[in-house]
Amino acid sequence: MRVPLSWLREYVDLPAGETGRDVAAKLVDAGLEVETVEQLGGGLKGPLVVGQVLTIEELEGFRKPIRFCTVDVGSANGTGEPQEIVCGARNFAVGDKVVVVLPGAVLPGDFAIAARKTYGRTSHGMICSGDELGMGDDGTHGIIVLPHEHEVGTDAIELLQLVDEVLDIDITPDRGYCMSMRGVAREAATAYGLPLRDPALLDVPQPNSYGYPVKVDDPAGCDRFTARTVTGLDPDARSPIWLTRRLQKAGMRPISLAVDITNYVMLELGQPLHAYDRSSIDGTIGVRRAEQGEKFTTLDGVKRTLDAEDLVITDNSGPIGLAGVMGGANTEIADSVTDPETGQVTGTTDVVIEAAHFDSVSISRTARRLKLSSEASKRFERGVDPQAAAAAAQRTVDLLVLLAGGTAEAGVTEVLAPGAPRTIAMPADHPDRVAGMEYGRETVVRRLQEIGCDVYGQDELVVTVPSWRPDLAAPNDLAEEVIRLEGYGNLPSTLPQVPSGRGLTARQQLHRRVGRALAGAGYVEALSYPFIGEGVFDQLQLPAHDIARQVVKLVNPISDEEPALRTTLLPGLLGALRRNDSRGSHDLALFETGSVFRAAAQPGVAVRLPVDRRPTDEEIATLNAALPAQPRYAAVVLAGAREQAGWWGNGRPADWADAVQAARALAVEAGTELVVRQGQYGPWHPGRCAELVVTLRGVEQVIGHAGELHPRVVKAMGLPARTSAMEIDLDRLAAAGGEALQAPRISSFPVATQDVALIVDASVPASSVEAALRKGAGELLESLRLFDVFTGEQVGEGKKSLAYALRFRAADRTLTAEESTAARDAAVALAGERTGAVLRGA
């Protein structure tokens, strides 16, 4: 809503020195969102005067038509002689009154005017268009032609109201009454503590039986319809300058006098109106729902197919208007036409004015379905004052009589559906409890009265809501009004009291440690949407029976291509990696922690919870039981260089071992012993895939996989070559770690180190050999580390050598050589028994 400050002052006596920014600050404090304050005419400097065209000479020999004009500007040029001006526009003639800017003036945009030679003549100034003066579009795209009554030499800056300030206010959906000068003026009057001159307080004649006939078949969609008739309009009457300028400042284009008046009254009072050419209406005006598939041509010339929910205005011929949205082309106010032979002007002379109140939901649905948003629909959607319809119709009639020479017929039609004022019961101290500070009953009553409420009662207030505030429906709405008018800035700032003994749960702490550990290892967190399409499972090469394919689908997905909730984090992470790689970032290490969604074997049915009370524990439990399982997962993806090359070394690329190491890092944070062994699953390369295993309640469980992705998956998803990934179930990883971490016992006795090199078949996983060594070494084994893998002729074909460092330590004594050797031999013996390992060189 664009609000010219000069127009606002008509309704509120703002202090003389108040600027637009001062008023904006007051309105912002009152809760309105003032986006900008536009300075119209900033930098404009005269002389800018009214002139009359005396002669026009057509200049020949140029690529476009050029005219050399003499213009009478009175004494504004200091000589009284006609001003010689070169102009290319052609929408004016000899005798027309125009706007002339003389040498020495400065137009908006710091455009200085001086006498200059052009097209072989010297031009002493300019004949101006609306765009050149910053007035906006007047529909002609040409020179401003003024009415003949304006005297030559008159100051055009004042005449055209070129200097002003305009507040651009973003009206929120609950403040529809502010989409009018009346509503903004009410807020300004309240903010300044000044009286309001309400433009809707007009003497309106009572309805009678001889007004234009109207029949409303759907009172729920139209609860009020006012019709007035004005006859004898002058079809050649033009909108006065003050009217067109106010429309332009408010962001609307002048069209014709009758249309301009209805738009002006809409901006003034907030009530959309429509003017019908009475000669084009066939019989009684009706209001009904459209027939399914009914056709109708709107004012913009588009033939539209209507829905049974659409509300239409009709006559005997069918629809003549789309209620609350746009009028019809068949009853449009006709443009004035001048007969070139007789000079007689023809056009609309009799009009019927419609001022109605329509259901906001119905108008909103129609406007959105037809993608036809209009100034009228924007207001009806947000709520229009139903009591303003009669005043708006009267204001329109008065202006048509005044400016177009019409005659108001005595007939007044008003169709009303029965209704009563809305009342809200509220404790007088309710705003105090909502705001956390004491206002007192007197302040509450005063503030509610300022917004137009009638208030009765002492401790329990009965508040009658004004007709222009449909957003006030509950005590909290009234409390909000009191708080905003008293000033949000005056609310005390108090920090909430945190109950003692509360903090992050063990699960939350683990998630935080996991994020920090991965970030510390050089990974960057990426948050992806929790939605996937089922086609991604084929790209990941998951088996047809895989549990990950059992998805939960949304009834109303954001995208039809991704209608399901994710069962794995990899699609989102790999998509992020692909996008970053395509944009030039090739060295990538990304991670994400988040929930995945597992469909139940028997999907539950969610109950509809009540809204008039708190749900019972049983109802909440039933609702939770219908939800899918949502375990927390962690995943990483890597591509490109893991370590950059530089003076410190050659660097190295990311590989499957980095993905495995990420899983080990998470196990350390969870205090869990993670077993890593060779595996094969879905998207991973069968020879470079590790399955991640923990022991949970005495049973080994695979909780994730890590390694290099399969080349076919890389190709299908458009990923960089040798992309690696890891995904693990954080919840089961945490469960395997137990409730509390056990601190290690630190021995003061020295360590005994024994190295062994074992030859095994190349197909035997190192993890199996390691597990056997740990079991055989017994309690004296402190740690075990694989430090070398060797293949070659020395160990034989199909064999490999695994070299381990075993560290032994006792808590109560220094181990002898015999004890550590015996423990080593026991470990080797068990490894030989379980895996066929043989000591190298034995």
XYZ file of N, CA and C in Angstrom, residues 255-417:
489
model
N -7.427 5.805 -15.858
C -8.021 5.169 -17.038
C -9.104 6.063 -17.632
N -10.179 6.251 -16.881
C -11.270 7.143 -17.285
C -11.906 7.663 -16.011
N -12.725 8.693 -16.138
C -13.243 9.347 -14.936
C -14.017 8.387 -14.045
N -14.955 7.624 -14.595
C -15.775 6.736 -13.768
C -14.910 5.668 -13.094
N -13.999 5.074 -13.856
C -13.130 4.045 -13.287
C -12.174 4.654 -12.266
N -11.647 5.840 -12.582
C -10.726 6.498 -11.649
C -11.404 6.790 -10.318
N -12.668 7.181 -10.362
C -13.386 7.492 -9.120
C -13.573 6.231 -8.277
N -13.949 5.110 -8.920
C -14.115 3.887 -8.136
C -12.782 3.442 -7.534
N -11.686 3.593 -8.279
C -10.371 3.241 -7.729
C -9.974 4.188 -6.600
N -10.290 5.451 -6.765
C -9.960 6.437 -5.735
C -10.697 6.128 -4.431
N -11.991 5.829 -4.525
C -12.771 5.529 -3.323
C -12.280 4.235 -2.689
N -11.891 3.267 -3.504
C -11.336 2.033 -2.951
C -10.066 2.327 -2.150
N -9.179 3.152 -2.686
C -7.965 3.509 -1.960
C -8.285 4.314 -0.709
N -9.314 5.146 -0.775
C -9.662 6.001 0.345
C -10.312 5.223 1.483
N -11.295 4.373 1.153
C -12.091 3.698 2.189
C -11.796 2.210 2.320
N -11.073 1.628 1.357
C -10.770 0.204 1.409
C -11.866 -0.685 0.859
N -12.955 -0.110 0.347
C -14.072 -0.878 -0.191
C -13.959 -0.954 -1.716
N -13.686 -2.145 -2.278
C -13.673 -2.265 -3.741
C -15.065 -1.988 -4.311
N -15.089 -1.324 -5.459
C -16.346 -0.991 -6.119
C -16.246 -1.368 -7.586
N -17.401 -1.396 -8.224
C -17.404 -1.623 -9.668
C -18.526 -0.796 -10.272
N -18.251 -0.186 -11.425
C -19.235 0.618 -12.137
C -19.629 -0.117 -13.413
N -20.951 -0.350 -13.598
C -21.470 -1.011 -14.797
C -22.110 0.035 -15.698
N -21.927 -0.148 -17.004
C -22.660 0.663 -17.973
C -24.122 0.214 -17.927
N -24.981 1.116 -17.457
C -26.386 0.713 -17.233
C -27.052 0.251 -18.515
N -26.668 0.825 -19.633
C -27.306 0.451 -20.895
C -26.944 -0.969 -21.321
N -25.874 -1.529 -20.714
C -25.445 -2.882 -21.086
C -26.001 -3.945 -20.146
N -26.681 -3.540 -19.051
C -27.223 -4.505 -18.100
C -28.624 -4.911 -18.536
N -28.856 -6.213 -18.555
C -30.147 -6.752 -18.978
C -30.901 -7.258 -17.761
N -31.736 -6.421 -17.198
C -32.596 -6.854 -16.109
C -31.925 -6.818 -14.751
N -32.452 -7.645 -13.834
C -32.031 -7.659 -12.437
C -30.580 -8.115 -12.298
N -29.840 -7.437 -11.408
C -28.486 -7.878 -11.058
C -28.601 -8.983 -10.016
N -27.904 -10.090 -10.236
C -27.955 -11.214 -9.313
C -26.574 -11.618 -8.840
N -26.555 -12.323 -7.714
C -25.312 -12.883 -7.177
C -25.551 -14.359 -6.921
N -24.744 -15.214 -7.558
C -24.908 -16.664 -7.408
C -23.562 -17.346 -7.637
N -23.560 -18.664 -7.388
C -22.393 -19.465 -7.720
C -22.439 -19.806 -9.210
N -21.255 -19.870 -9.816
C -21.192 -20.191 -11.244
C -21.574 -21.636 -11.487
N -22.030 -21.902 -12.678
C -22.255 -23.276 -13.102
C -20.920 -23.880 -13.528
N -20.725 -25.153 -13.240
C -19.463 -25.809 -13.571
C -19.210 -25.730 -15.079
N -18.046 -25.154 -15.456
C -17.685 -25.044 -16.859
C -18.255 -23.824 -17.555
N -18.962 -22.966 -16.837
C -19.545 -21.768 -17.427
C -18.450 -20.841 -17.941
N -18.666 -20.218 -19.097
C -17.673 -19.351 -19.722
C -17.988 -17.897 -19.407
N -16.896 -17.103 -19.295
C -17.070 -15.684 -18.965
C -15.820 -14.918 -19.406
N -16.008 -13.774 -20.043
C -14.898 -12.936 -20.513
C -14.725 -11.752 -19.570
N -13.557 -11.654 -18.955
C -13.281 -10.586 -17.996
C -12.800 -9.322 -18.711
N -12.632 -8.263 -17.921
C -12.254 -6.965 -18.478
C -10.952 -6.992 -19.261
N -10.064 -7.927 -18.906
C -8.779 -7.992 -19.606
C -8.880 -8.715 -20.939
N -10.109 -9.085 -21.351
C -10.316 -9.703 -22.648
C -10.070 -11.191 -22.687
N -9.862 -11.823 -21.535
C -9.583 -13.259 -21.482
C -10.883 -14.008 -21.189
N -11.140 -15.037 -22.007
C -12.312 -15.876 -21.784
C -11.946 -16.959 -20.786
N -12.670 -17.018 -19.684
C -12.305 -17.905 -18.590
C -13.394 -18.953 -18.347
N -12.928 -20.127 -17.937
C -13.842 -21.218 -17.584
C -14.018 -21.220 -16.072
N -15.255 -21.121 -15.620
C -15.544 -20.957 -14.203
C -15.778 -22.294 -13.518
N -15.608 -22.265 -12.213
C -15.820 -23.421 -11.351
C -17.091 -23.198 -10.539
N -17.657 -24.287 -10.042
C -18.902 -24.183 -9.279
C -18.719 -23.427 -7.975
N -17.477 -23.260 -7.487
C -17.227 -22.505 -6.256
C -17.117 -21.002 -6.513
N -16.970 -20.580 -7.774
C -16.791 -19.165 -8.086
C -18.091 -18.397 -7.876
N -17.958 -17.202 -7.316
C -19.104 -16.328 -7.096
C -19.164 -15.333 -8.252
N -20.326 -15.205 -8.891
C -20.444 -14.328 -10.059
C -21.593 -13.345 -9.875
N -21.453 -12.194 -10.551
C -22.526 -11.201 -10.665
C -23.190 -11.425 -12.020
N -24.494 -11.440 -12.048
C -25.198 -11.805 -13.284
C -26.291 -10.800 -13.602
N -26.767 -10.886 -14.848
C -28.055 -10.296 -15.243
C -28.790 -11.358 -16.046
N -29.796 -10.976 -16.802
C -30.585 -11.967 -17.533
C -29.781 -12.676 -18.615
N -28.681 -12.059 -19.050
C -27.875 -12.652 -20.114
C -26.830 -13.621 -19.589
N -26.586 -13.628 -18.277
C -25.552 -14.486 -17.710
C -24.569 -13.683 -16.871
N -23.361 -14.190 -16.644
C -22.387 -13.482 -15.801
C -21.968 -12.155 -16.411
N -21.902 -11.135 -15.560
C -21.396 -9.827 -15.996
C -20.225 -9.373 -15.126
N -19.852 -10.203 -14.148
C -18.723 -9.857 -13.292
C -18.291 -11.049 -12.462
N -17.005 -11.130 -12.206
C -16.457 -12.151 -11.313
C -16.355 -11.504 -9.944
N -17.254 -11.872 -9.029
C -17.438 -11.152 -7.770
C -16.115 -10.983 -7.023
N -15.825 -9.736 -6.660
C -14.662 -9.441 -5.840
C -13.341 -9.566 -6.557
N -13.340 -9.908 -7.845
C -12.082 -10.110 -8.572
C -11.984 -9.164 -9.764
N -12.903 -9.282 -10.739
C -12.820 -8.446 -11.929
C -14.177 -8.412 -12.615
N -14.480 -7.261 -13.217
C -15.721 -7.114 -13.943
C -15.671 -7.780 -15.302
N -16.818 -7.747 -15.992
C -16.920 -8.383 -17.298
C -16.775 -7.389 -18.430
N -16.302 -7.903 -19.577
C -16.095 -7.036 -20.739
C -17.413 -6.562 -21.332
N -18.515 -7.310 -21.097
C -19.783 -6.965 -21.735
C -20.493 -5.795 -21.072
N -20.099 -5.396 -19.854
C -20.729 -4.241 -19.198
C -19.700 -3.169 -18.848
N -18.582 -3.170 -19.555
C -17.491 -2.240 -19.277
C -17.899 -0.809 -19.603
N -17.409 0.137 -18.807
C -17.634 1.557 -19.091
C -16.994 1.889 -20.431
N -17.789 2.413 -21.345
C -17.293 2.675 -22.699
C -16.425 3.918 -22.729
N -15.340 3.860 -23.506
C -14.488 5.035 -23.697
C -15.237 6.079 -24.523
N -14.949 7.336 -24.236
C -15.577 8.408 -25.004
C -15.024 8.418 -26.429
N -15.935 8.611 -27.412
C -15.559 8.630 -28.831
C -16.112 9.904 -29.443
N -15.256 10.623 -30.181
C -15.660 11.876 -30.821
C -15.917 11.635 -32.295
N -17.091 12.011 -32.754
C -17.441 11.890 -34.178
C -16.630 12.928 -34.954
N -15.789 12.504 -35.920
C -14.942 13.473 -36.632
C -15.723 14.472 -37.473
N -16.950 14.129 -37.846
C -17.736 15.025 -38.694
C -18.535 16.028 -37.869
N -19.229 15.519 -36.846
C -20.083 16.400 -36.054
C -19.399 16.934 -34.797
N -18.336 16.256 -34.386
C -17.667 16.659 -33.141
C -18.415 16.213 -31.906
N -19.478 15.423 -32.068
C -20.256 14.954 -30.927
C -19.510 13.829 -30.216
N -19.510 13.901 -28.870
C -18.828 12.904 -28.049
C -19.847 11.914 -27.516
N -19.575 10.615 -27.736
C -20.454 9.571 -27.230
C -19.681 8.689 -26.259
N -20.415 8.004 -25.386
C -19.806 7.125 -24.387
C -20.826 6.801 -23.324
N -20.377 6.237 -22.233
C -21.278 5.854 -21.144
C -21.808 7.098 -20.447
N -23.115 7.156 -20.284
C -23.733 8.292 -19.596
C -24.466 7.880 -18.326
N -24.871 6.616 -18.236
C -25.584 6.128 -17.056
C -24.805 4.938 -16.477
N -24.569 4.943 -15.169
C -23.820 3.855 -14.550
C -24.554 3.348 -13.324
N -24.340 2.061 -13.011
C -24.814 1.454 -11.778
C -23.582 1.130 -10.938
N -23.571 1.640 -9.715
C -22.435 1.445 -8.821
C -22.695 0.249 -7.916
N -21.755 -0.681 -7.892
C -21.835 -1.850 -7.001
C -20.836 -1.681 -5.861
N -21.321 -1.785 -4.621
C -20.463 -1.828 -3.430
C -20.958 -2.989 -2.589
N -20.223 -4.094 -2.612
C -20.689 -5.326 -1.974
C -19.622 -5.865 -1.037
N -20.053 -6.795 -0.194
C -19.118 -7.482 0.709
C -19.210 -8.975 0.428
N -18.056 -9.555 0.022
C -18.010 -10.952 -0.375
C -17.184 -11.760 0.621
N -17.440 -13.072 0.640
C -16.719 -14.000 1.513
C -15.243 -14.054 1.112
N -14.353 -13.830 2.069
C -12.929 -13.738 1.764
C -12.364 -15.058 1.243
N -12.813 -16.174 1.797
C -12.303 -17.483 1.360
C -12.692 -17.751 -0.085
N -13.931 -17.451 -0.439
C -14.400 -17.682 -1.796
C -13.608 -16.844 -2.802
N -13.390 -15.573 -2.476
C -12.654 -14.697 -3.390
C -11.212 -15.174 -3.528
N -10.606 -15.574 -2.417
C -9.220 -16.037 -2.450
C -9.079 -17.272 -3.331
N -10.000 -18.213 -3.200
C -9.918 -19.436 -4.008
C -10.076 -19.119 -5.492
N -11.009 -18.255 -5.825
C -11.225 -17.916 -7.230
C -10.006 -17.223 -7.818
N -9.462 -16.243 -7.099
C -8.314 -15.494 -7.607
C -7.111 -16.405 -7.815
N -6.893 -17.336 -6.903
C -5.737 -18.228 -7.034
C -5.946 -19.273 -8.124
N -7.149 -19.791 -8.223
C -7.386 -20.802 -9.247
C -7.245 -20.212 -10.647
N -7.744 -19.004 -10.836
C -7.663 -18.357 -12.144
C -6.358 -17.575 -12.340
N -5.510 -17.546 -11.283
C -4.265 -16.760 -11.337
C -4.580 -15.327 -11.761
N -5.597 -14.757 -11.107
C -6.113 -13.436 -11.468
C -6.175 -12.570 -10.215
N -5.040 -12.071 -9.789
C -5.002 -11.215 -8.602
C -5.258 -9.767 -9.007
N -6.203 -9.141 -8.350
C -6.540 -7.738 -8.631
C -6.503 -6.946 -7.334
N -6.577 -5.621 -7.462
C -6.606 -4.776 -6.272
C -7.830 -5.103 -5.415
N -8.932 -5.434 -6.058
C -10.141 -5.778 -5.311
C -9.955 -7.104 -4.571
N -9.445 -8.124 -5.263
C -9.305 -9.431 -4.621
C -8.318 -9.380 -3.462
N -7.250 -8.590 -3.595
C -6.286 -8.472 -2.507
C -6.955 -7.956 -1.237
N -7.901 -7.052 -1.393
C -8.580 -6.482 -0.224
C -9.630 -7.436 0.334
N -10.413 -8.058 -0.537
C -11.420 -8.991 -0.041
C -10.779 -10.187 0.651
N -9.632 -10.655 0.145
C -8.945 -11.783 0.768
C -8.554 -11.463 2.205
N -8.151 -10.228 2.471
C -7.677 -9.833 3.792
C -8.788 -9.347 4.700
N -9.945 -9.090 4.143
C -11.074 -8.659 4.956
C -11.417 -7.204 4.736
N -12.643 -6.947 4.303
C -13.147 -5.603 4.016
C -14.240 -5.271 5.016
N -14.297 -4.008 5.421
C -15.316 -3.548 6.365
C -16.693 -3.603 5.702
N -17.590 -4.500 6.126
C -18.906 -4.576 5.475
C -19.739 -3.330 5.698
N -19.485 -2.618 6.811
C -20.270 -1.422 7.101
C -19.890 -0.238 6.206
N -18.758 -0.375 5.457
C -18.295 0.744 4.630
C -18.913 0.740 3.246
N -19.682 -0.294 2.893
C -20.202 -0.401 1.529
C -21.114 0.761 1.173
N -22.050 1.085 2.071
C -22.995 2.169 1.770
C -22.276 3.511 1.662
N -21.303 3.766 2.555
C -20.562 5.021 2.506
C -19.719 5.103 1.240
N -19.106 3.988 0.826
C -18.287 3.996 -0.385
C -19.150 4.269 -1.613
N -20.352 3.664 -1.652
C -21.244 3.933 -2.780
C -21.659 5.396 -2.809
N -21.957 5.959 -1.630
C -22.349 7.362 -1.571
C -21.199 8.276 -1.999
N -19.968 7.964 -1.541
C -18.807 8.766 -1.924
C -18.599 8.722 -3.432
N -18.795 7.562 -4.043
C -18.650 7.438 -5.489
C -19.704 8.256 -6.213
N -20.941 8.178 -5.730
C -22.025 8.957 -6.341
C -21.721 10.449 -6.247
N -21.263 10.899 -5.076
C -20.970 12.326 -4.899
C -19.897 12.797 -5.878
N -18.859 12.004 -6.075
C -17.778 12.409 -6.977
C -18.235 12.386 -8.430
N -19.063 11.411 -8.812
C -19.577 11.378 -10.184
C -20.460 12.589 -10.466
N -21.254 12.970 -9.491
C -22.100 14.159 -9.658
C -21.236 15.407 -9.756
N -20.213 15.491 -8.904
C -19.366 16.679 -8.863
C -18.483 16.804 -10.095
N -17.860 15.701 -10.522
C -16.837 15.779 -11.565
C -17.343 15.447 -12.958
N -18.441 14.685 -13.052
C -18.942 14.284 -14.371
C -20.295 14.899 -14.701
N -20.794 15.739 -13.807
C -22.057 16.416 -14.088
C -23.255 15.501 -14.069
N -23.167 14.365 -13.367
C -24.273 13.416 -13.348
C -25.348 13.790 -12.345
N -26.403 12.974 -12.363
C -27.520 13.153 -11.438
C -27.731 11.842 -10.690
N -27.727 11.923 -9.361
C -27.926 10.726 -8.547
C -29.406 10.401 -8.469
N -29.768 9.188 -8.886
C -31.155 8.767 -8.753
C -31.489 8.537 -7.283
N -32.739 8.716 -6.938
C -33.152 8.614 -5.537
C -33.178 7.174 -5.037
N -33.244 6.219 -5.952
C -33.325 4.832 -5.544
C -32.034 4.343 -4.895
N -32.169 3.630 -3.754
C -31.019 3.060 -3.036
C -31.324 1.590 -2.749
N -30.495 0.707 -3.289
C -30.688 -0.728 -3.077
C -29.656 -1.227 -2.077
N -30.140 -1.967 -1.079
C -29.214 -2.557 -0.118
C -29.787 -3.899 0.329
N -29.100 -4.968 -0.044
C -29.504 -6.320 0.327
C -28.581 -6.783 1.444
N -29.161 -7.136 2.585
C -28.373 -7.499 3.763
C -28.725 -8.894 4.236
N -27.718 -9.664 4.618
C -27.947 -10.935 5.299
C -27.953 -10.663 6.796
